[in-house]
Short mmCIF file of C-alpha atoms and ligand atoms in Angstrom, two decimals:
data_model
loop_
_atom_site.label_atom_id
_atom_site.label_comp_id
_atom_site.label_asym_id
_atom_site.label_seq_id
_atom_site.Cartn_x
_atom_site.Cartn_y
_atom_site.Cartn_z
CA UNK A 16 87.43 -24.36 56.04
CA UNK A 17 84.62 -25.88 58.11
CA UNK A 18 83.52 -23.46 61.37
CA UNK A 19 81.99 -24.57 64.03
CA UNK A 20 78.26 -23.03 64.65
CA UNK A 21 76.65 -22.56 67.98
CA UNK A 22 72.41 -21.72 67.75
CA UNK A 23 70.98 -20.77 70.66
CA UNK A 24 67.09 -21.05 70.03
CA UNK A 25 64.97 -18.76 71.94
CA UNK A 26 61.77 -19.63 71.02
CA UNK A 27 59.65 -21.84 73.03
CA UNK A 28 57.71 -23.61 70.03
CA UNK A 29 58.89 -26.90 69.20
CA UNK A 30 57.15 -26.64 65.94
CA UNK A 31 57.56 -22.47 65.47
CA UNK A 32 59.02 -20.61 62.81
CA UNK A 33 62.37 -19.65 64.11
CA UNK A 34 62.38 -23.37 64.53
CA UNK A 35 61.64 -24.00 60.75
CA UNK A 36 64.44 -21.20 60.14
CA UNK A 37 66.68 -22.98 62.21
CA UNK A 38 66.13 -26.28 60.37
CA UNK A 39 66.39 -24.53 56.94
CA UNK A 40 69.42 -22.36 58.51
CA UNK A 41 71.68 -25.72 59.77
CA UNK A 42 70.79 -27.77 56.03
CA UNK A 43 72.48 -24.87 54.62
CA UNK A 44 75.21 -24.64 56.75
CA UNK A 45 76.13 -28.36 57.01
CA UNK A 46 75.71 -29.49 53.44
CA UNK A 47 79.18 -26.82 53.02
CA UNK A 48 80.56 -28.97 55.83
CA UNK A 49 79.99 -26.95 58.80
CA UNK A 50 79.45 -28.41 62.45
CA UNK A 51 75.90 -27.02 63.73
CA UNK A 52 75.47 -27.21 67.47
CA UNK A 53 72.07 -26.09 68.96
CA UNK A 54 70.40 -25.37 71.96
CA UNK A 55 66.46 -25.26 72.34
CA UNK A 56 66.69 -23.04 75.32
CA UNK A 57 63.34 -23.89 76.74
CA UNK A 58 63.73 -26.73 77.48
CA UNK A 59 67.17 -26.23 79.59
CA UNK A 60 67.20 -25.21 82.89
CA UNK A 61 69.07 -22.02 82.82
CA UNK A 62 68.80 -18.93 85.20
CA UNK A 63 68.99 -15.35 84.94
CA UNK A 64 72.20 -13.84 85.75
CA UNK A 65 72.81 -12.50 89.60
CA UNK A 66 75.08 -9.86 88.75
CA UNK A 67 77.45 -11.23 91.42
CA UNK A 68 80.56 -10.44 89.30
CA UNK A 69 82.32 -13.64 91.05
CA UNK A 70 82.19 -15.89 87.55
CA UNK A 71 85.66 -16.76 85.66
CA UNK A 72 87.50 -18.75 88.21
CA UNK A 73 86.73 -22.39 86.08
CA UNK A 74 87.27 -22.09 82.46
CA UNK A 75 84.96 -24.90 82.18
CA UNK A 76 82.26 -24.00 84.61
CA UNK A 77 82.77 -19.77 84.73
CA UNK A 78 79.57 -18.87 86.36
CA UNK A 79 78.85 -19.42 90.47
CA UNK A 80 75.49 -20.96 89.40
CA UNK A 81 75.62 -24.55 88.41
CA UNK A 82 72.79 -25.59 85.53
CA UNK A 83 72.57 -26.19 82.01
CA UNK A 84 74.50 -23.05 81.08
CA UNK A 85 77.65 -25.49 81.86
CA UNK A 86 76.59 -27.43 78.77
CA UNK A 87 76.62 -24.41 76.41
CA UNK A 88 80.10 -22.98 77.94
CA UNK A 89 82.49 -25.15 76.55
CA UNK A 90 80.62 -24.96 72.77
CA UNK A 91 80.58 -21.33 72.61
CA UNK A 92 84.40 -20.67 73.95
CA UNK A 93 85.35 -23.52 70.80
CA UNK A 94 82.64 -21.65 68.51
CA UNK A 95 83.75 -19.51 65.61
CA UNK A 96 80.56 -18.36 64.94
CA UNK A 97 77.14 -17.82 67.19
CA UNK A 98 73.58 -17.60 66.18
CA UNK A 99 71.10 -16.15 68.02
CA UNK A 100 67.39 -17.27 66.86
CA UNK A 101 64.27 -16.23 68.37
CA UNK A 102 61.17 -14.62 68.07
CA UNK A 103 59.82 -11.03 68.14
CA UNK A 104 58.80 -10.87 71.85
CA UNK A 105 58.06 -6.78 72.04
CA UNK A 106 60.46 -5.18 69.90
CA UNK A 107 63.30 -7.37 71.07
CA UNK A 108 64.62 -11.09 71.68
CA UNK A 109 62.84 -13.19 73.43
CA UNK A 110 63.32 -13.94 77.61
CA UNK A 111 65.31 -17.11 77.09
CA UNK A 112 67.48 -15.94 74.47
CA UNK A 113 68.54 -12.47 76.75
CA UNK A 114 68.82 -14.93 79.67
CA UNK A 115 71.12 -17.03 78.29
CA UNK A 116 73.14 -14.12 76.47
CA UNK A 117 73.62 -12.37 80.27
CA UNK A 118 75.34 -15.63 81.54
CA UNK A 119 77.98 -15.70 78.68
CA UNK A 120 79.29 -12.48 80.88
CA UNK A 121 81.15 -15.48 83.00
CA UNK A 122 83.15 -16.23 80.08
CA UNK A 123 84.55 -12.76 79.61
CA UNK A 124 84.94 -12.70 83.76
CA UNK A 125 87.69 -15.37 82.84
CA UNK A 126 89.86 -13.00 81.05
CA UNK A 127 92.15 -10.07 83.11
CA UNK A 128 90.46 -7.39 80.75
CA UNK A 129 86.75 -8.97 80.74
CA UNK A 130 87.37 -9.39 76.65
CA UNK A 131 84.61 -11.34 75.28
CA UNK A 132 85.93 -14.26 72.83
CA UNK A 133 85.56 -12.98 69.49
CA UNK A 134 82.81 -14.55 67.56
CA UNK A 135 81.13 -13.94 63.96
CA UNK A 136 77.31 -13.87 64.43
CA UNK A 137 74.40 -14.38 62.88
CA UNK A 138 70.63 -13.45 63.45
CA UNK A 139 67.56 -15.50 62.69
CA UNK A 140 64.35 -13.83 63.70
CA UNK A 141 60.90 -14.82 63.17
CA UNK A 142 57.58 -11.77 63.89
CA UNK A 143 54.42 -10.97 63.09
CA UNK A 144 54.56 -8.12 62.17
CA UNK A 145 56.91 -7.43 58.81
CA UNK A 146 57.94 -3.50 58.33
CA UNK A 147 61.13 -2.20 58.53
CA UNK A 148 60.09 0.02 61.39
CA UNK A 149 58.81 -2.86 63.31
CA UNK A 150 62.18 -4.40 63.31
CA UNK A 151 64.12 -1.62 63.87
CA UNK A 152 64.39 -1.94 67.88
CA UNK A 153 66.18 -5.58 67.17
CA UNK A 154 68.12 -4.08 64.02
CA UNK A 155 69.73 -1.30 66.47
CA UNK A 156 70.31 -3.96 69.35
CA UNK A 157 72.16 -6.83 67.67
CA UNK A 158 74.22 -4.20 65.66
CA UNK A 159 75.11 -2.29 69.04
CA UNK A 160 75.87 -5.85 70.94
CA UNK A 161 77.97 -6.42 68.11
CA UNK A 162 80.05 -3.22 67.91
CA UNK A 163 80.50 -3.46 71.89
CA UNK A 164 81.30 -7.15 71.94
CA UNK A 165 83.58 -6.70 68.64
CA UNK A 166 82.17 -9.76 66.34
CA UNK A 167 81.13 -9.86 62.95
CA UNK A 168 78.01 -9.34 61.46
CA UNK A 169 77.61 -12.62 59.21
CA UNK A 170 73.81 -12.34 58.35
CA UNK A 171 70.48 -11.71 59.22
CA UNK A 172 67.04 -13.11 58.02
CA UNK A 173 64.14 -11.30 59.65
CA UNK A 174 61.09 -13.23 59.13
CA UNK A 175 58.05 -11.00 58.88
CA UNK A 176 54.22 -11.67 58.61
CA UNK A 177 54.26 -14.87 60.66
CA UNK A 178 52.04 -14.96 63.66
CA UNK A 179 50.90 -18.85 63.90
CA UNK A 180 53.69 -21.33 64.58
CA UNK A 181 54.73 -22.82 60.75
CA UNK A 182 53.35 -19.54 59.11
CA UNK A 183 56.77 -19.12 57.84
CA UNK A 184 56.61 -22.74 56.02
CA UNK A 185 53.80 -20.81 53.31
CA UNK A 186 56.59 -18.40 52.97
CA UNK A 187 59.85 -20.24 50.84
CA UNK A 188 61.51 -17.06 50.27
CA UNK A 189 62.18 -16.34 54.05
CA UNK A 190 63.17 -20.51 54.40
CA UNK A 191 65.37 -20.25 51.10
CA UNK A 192 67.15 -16.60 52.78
CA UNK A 193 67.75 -18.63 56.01
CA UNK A 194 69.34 -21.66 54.16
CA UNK A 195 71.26 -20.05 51.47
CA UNK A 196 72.60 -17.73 54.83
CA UNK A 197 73.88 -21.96 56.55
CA UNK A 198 75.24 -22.60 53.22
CA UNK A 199 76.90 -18.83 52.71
CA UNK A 200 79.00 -19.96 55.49
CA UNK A 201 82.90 -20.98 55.09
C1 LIG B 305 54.79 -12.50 74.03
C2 LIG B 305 54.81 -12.20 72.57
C3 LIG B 305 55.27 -10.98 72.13
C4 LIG B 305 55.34 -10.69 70.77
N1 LIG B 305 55.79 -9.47 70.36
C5 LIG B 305 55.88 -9.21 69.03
C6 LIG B 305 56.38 -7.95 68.59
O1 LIG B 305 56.75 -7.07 69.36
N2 LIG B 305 56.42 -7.72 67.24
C7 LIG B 305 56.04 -8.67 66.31
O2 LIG B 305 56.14 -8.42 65.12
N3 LIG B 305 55.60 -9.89 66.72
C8 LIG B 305 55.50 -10.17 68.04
N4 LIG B 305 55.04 -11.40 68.47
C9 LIG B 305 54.73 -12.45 67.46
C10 LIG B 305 55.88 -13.47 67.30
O3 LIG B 305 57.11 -12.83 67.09
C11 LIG B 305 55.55 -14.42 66.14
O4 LIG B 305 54.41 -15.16 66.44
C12 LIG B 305 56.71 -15.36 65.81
O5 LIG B 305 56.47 -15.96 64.56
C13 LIG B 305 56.88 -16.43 66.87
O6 LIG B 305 57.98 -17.24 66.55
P1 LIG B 305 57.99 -18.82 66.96
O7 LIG B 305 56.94 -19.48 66.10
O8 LIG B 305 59.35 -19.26 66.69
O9 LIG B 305 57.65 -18.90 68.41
C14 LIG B 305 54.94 -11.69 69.82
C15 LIG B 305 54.46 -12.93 70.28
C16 LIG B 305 54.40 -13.19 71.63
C17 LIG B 305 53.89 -14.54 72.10
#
């Protein structure tokens, strides 16, 4: 059965290589039928998260602040499965990509128990640098979000060795893992 994929793309290159993993990624995942949905982050106007704790009154619109979060609400409460793409920034995600994750709290305000919809996910990451240890900081956070937010692990392609946007396109193992992950998905 089709499933309906949410990206949200944290990089700020246009032309970068989480980009290029994204493109190979959604390929993949919609020659097997799949409906790919994706956000370039960057270019939205989203804000951090105020900690009010005053979100989940409108299903629609959960969060107090009104901006392009609103368009990425309604996608990721209908989405069976979310990636989160982005670059190395220091041993973690990048800005954009935590910034958006924080306002996805207003969703979980909506329920009585603050349960987060479940959601499989999947992790595309692009770096320069390309050791296990240097990915090890992002390894233990997405597999701790996971556990706490209680969704699935559906993949991961860590893209090492890639400093210059479009290094990764020298690389077609890394592009194959990222579409053969799109087209893993049923
Ligand atoms: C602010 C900044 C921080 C970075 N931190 C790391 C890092 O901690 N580890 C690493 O391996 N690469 C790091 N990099 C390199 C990027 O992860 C790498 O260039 C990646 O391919 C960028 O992806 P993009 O082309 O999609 O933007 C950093 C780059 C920038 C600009």
């Amino acid at each position: 059965m089709s499933k309906k994929i949410v990206i949200l793309n944290g990089s700020p290159r246009p032309n970068g290589n989480t980009a290029a993993l994204i493109e190979q990624f959604t390929k993949g995942a919609e020659q097997n039928g799949n409906q790919v949905v994706r956000f370039d982050l960057q270019r939205m106007n989203i804000h951090g998260c105020l900690g009010c704790c005053k979100g989940g009154k409108n299903p629609s619109a959960p969060c107090v602040q009104n901006d392009d979060m609103n368009k990425i609400y309604p996608h990721y409460v209908d989405a069976d499965l979310i990636v989160l793409a982005s670059p190395m920034y220091y041993w973690g995600i990048s800005g954009q990509l935590k910034i958006a994750f924080d306002r996805l709290f207003a969703v979980a305000e909506c329920d009585a128990n603050y349960q987060n919809p479940v959601k499989g996910c999947i992790l595309l990451m692009a770096a320069e640098g390309d050791t296990e240890e240097n990915f090890e900081p992002v390894r233990h956070f997405y597999h701790s979000l996971l556990k706490n937010l209680g969704w699935k692990d559906c993949g991961i392609v860590y893209a090492g060795g890639n400093m210059d946007a479009g290094a990764v396109l020298q690389k077609p193992q890394q592009l194959q893992a990222a579409f053969d992950l799109g087209q893993s998905i049923q």
